[in-house]
Each structure stands twice: as C-alpha cells, then as structure tokens.
CSV table of C-alpha atoms in Angstrom, one decimal:
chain,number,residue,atom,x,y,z
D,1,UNK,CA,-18.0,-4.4,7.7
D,2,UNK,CA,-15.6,-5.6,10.5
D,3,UNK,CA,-15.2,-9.2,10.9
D,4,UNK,CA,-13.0,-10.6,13.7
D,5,UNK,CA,-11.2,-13.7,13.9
D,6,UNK,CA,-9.9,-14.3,17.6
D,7,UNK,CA,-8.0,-16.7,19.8
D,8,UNK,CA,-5.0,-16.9,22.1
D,9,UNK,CA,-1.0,-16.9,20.5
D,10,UNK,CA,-1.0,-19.8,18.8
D,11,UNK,CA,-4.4,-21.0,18.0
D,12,UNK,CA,-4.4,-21.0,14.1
D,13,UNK,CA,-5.5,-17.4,13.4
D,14,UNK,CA,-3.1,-16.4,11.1
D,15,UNK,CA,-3.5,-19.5,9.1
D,16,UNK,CA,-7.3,-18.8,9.1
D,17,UNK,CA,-7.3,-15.8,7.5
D,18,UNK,CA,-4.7,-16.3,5.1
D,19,UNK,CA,-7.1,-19.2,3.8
D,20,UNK,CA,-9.5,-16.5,4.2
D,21,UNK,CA,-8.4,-14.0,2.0
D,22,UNK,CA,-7.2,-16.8,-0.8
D,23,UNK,CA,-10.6,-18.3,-0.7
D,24,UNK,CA,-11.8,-14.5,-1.0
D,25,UNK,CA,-9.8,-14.1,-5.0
D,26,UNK,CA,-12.5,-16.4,-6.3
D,27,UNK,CA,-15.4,-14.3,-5.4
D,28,UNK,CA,-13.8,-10.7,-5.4
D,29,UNK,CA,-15.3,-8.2,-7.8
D,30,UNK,CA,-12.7,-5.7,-6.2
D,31,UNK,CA,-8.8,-5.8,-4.8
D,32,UNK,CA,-7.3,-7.7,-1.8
D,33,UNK,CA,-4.7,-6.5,0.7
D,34,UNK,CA,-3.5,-8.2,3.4
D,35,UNK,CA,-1.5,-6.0,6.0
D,36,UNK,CA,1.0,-7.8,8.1
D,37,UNK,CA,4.2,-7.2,9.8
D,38,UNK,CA,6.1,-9.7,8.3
D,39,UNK,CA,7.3,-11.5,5.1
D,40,UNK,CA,7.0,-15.1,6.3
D,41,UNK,CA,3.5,-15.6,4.4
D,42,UNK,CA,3.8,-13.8,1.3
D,43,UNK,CA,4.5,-17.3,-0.3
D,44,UNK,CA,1.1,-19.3,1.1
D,45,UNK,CA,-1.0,-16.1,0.0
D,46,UNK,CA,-2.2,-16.0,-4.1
D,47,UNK,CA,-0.4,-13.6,-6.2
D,48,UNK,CA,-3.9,-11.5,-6.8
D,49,UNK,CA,-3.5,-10.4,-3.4
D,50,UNK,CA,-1.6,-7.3,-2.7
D,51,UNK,CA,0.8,-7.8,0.6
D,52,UNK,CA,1.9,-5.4,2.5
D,53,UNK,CA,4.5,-5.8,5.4
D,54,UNK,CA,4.2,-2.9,7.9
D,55,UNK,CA,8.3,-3.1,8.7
D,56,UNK,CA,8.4,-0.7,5.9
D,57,UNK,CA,6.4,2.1,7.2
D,58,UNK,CA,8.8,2.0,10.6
D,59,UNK,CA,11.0,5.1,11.5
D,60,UNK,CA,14.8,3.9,12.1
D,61,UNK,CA,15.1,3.0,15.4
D,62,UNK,CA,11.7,2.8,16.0
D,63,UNK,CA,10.2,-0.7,17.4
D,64,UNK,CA,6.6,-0.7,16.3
D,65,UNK,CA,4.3,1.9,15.1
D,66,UNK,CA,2.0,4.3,17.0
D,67,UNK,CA,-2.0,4.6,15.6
D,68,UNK,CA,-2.3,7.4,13.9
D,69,UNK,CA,0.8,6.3,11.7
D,70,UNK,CA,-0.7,3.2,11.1
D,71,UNK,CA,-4.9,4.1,10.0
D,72,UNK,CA,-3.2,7.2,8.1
D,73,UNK,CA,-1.4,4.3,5.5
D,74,UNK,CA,-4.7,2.5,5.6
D,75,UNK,CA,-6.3,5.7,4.5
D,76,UNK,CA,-3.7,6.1,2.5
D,77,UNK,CA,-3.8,2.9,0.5
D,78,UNK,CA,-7.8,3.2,0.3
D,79,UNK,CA,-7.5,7.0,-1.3
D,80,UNK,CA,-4.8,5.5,-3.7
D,81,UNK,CA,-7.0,2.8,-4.4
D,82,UNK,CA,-11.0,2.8,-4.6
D,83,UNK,CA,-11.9,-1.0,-5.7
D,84,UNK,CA,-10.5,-2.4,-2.5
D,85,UNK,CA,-13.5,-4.8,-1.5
D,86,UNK,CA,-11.3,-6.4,1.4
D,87,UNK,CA,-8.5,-5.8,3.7
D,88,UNK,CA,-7.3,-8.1,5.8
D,89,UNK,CA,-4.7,-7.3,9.0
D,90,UNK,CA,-3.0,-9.8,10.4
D,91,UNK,CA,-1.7,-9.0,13.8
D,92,UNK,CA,-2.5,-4.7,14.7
D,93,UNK,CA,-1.8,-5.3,18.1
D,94,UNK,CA,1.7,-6.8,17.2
D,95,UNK,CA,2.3,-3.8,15.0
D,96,UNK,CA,1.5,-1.0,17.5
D,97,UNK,CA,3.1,-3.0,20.3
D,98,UNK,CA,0.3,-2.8,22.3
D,99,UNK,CA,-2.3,-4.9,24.2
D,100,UNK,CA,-5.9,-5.5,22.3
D,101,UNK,CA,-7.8,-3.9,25.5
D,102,UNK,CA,-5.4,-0.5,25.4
D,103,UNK,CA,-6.6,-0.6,21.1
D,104,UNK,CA,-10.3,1.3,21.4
D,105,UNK,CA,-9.1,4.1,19.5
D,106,UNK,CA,-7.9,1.5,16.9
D,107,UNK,CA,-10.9,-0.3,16.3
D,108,UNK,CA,-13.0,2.6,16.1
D,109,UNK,CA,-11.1,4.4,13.5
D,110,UNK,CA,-11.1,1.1,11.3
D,111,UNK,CA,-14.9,0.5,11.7
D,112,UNK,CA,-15.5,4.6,10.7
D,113,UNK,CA,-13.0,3.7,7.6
D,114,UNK,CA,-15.0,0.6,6.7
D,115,UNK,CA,-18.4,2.2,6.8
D,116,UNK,CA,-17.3,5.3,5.0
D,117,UNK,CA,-15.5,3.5,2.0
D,118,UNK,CA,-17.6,0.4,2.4
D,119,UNK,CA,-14.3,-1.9,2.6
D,120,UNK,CA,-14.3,-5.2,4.8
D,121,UNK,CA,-12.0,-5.3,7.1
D,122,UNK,CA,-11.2,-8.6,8.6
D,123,UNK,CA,-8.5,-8.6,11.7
D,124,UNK,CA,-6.8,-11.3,13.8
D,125,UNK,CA,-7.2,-10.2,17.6
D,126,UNK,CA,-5.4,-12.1,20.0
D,127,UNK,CA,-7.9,-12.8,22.7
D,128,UNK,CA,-9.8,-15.0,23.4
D,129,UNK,CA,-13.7,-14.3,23.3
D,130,UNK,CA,-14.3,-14.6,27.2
D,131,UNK,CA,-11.8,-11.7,27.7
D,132,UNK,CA,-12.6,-9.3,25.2
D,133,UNK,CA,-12.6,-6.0,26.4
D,134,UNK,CA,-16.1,-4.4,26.0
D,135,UNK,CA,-15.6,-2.5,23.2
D,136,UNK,CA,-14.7,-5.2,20.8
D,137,UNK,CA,-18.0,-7.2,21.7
D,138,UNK,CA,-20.1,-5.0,19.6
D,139,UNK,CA,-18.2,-6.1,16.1
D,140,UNK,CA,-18.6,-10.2,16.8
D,141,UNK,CA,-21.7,-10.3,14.9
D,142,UNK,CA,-20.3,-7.9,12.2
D,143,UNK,CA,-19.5,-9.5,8.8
C-alpha cells in the first residue's frame, strides 16, 4: 500500500517516480495524482495524470505546510474522488520543511489512509536506506 523510493538529494528519485507514475497510465483501472511542490515537471508527466502543486494550499507568508494541513487535502482529494488507484508524492519532507526522521506522524497517517481507501501511495524520501529512522523500515517491503 506504501511503496518507498529513497536516496540522498540528488540521486534520481524524482525522475524515478515520475517514470513511475507515467508507466502506471497504461495499467491503471483508476485515477493518478502526483503531489508535488512545484511546477517544473508537470511537462515530463502524461496529461492522464492529475498534478497537483502544494504552493497552492500555503497560507501568505507562510514557508511550508504543517501535517495536519497537508493529510487533511490528501483526505480531501480521496473523499472528492473514490477511483484514485495511486498517488504519488514527490518530496513531503520538502513540503512540511521538516527532516524524514522528525516525519512519524506523517507516515503513519498516510499508511492508515492507504489501507482504509485501498490507494497506493508511492513517496520519494530523502534518505538513504542505512539511515532510515526505524519507523520507516517497516514499509520497504510494502508495495
């Protein structure tokens, strides 16, 4: 239900699950969204998948945006939406300004969303493997 795709800054993930999600429009039976915080890929992703840029959803003045803000417009775009099959987000730690190992509270809400609506979500994490924090080990061998 949760898939992670993880590296350091700068090792391709971005690139790997934008291919990712285009190679997903050929076998989709449902809707695709990919959640970013940015506009620079909207161009290299098919037109059958919905893209959402999290700059929107910011407050003025306000830099990124906290976690509750964030799952509620996930919920929000699932409840609007039931034949989301996948959602890809490129990048959560960049849109809550926060490090991957202070993000517990973030994964867990995501994986209870996933099982609940039975969406797969597929994430970028910026870490590399040998320094996950504990709590993401448990969703390497999810799919």
């Amino acid at each position: 239900m949760i898939k992670l795709i993880t590296g350091a800054k700068g090792t391709g993930k971005t690139k790997i699950i934008i291919d990712m999600a285009n190679d997903n429009v050929e076998t989709a039976k449902g809707d695709i969204v990919f959640l970013t915080d940015t506009d620079r890929y909207m161009y290299s992703l098919r037109y059958q998948i919905r893209v959402i840029n999290t700059d929107i959803l910011k407050r003025a003045g306000q830099s990124n945006l906290d976690e509750r803000e964030l799952i509620g417009f996930i919920k929000g775009v699932l409840a609007g939406n039931h034949d989301i099959e996948s959602f890809y987000i490129d990048g959560a730690h960049r849109m809550l300004g926060r490090k991957v190992a202070d993000m517990e509270d973030f994964f867990t809400d995501i994986y209870a969303v996933a099982k609940t609506t039975e969406t797969r979500f597929i994430l970028t994490v910026s870490e590399n493997e040998e320094n996950f924090p504990e709590f993401l080990k448990k969703y390497q061998g999810e799919v």
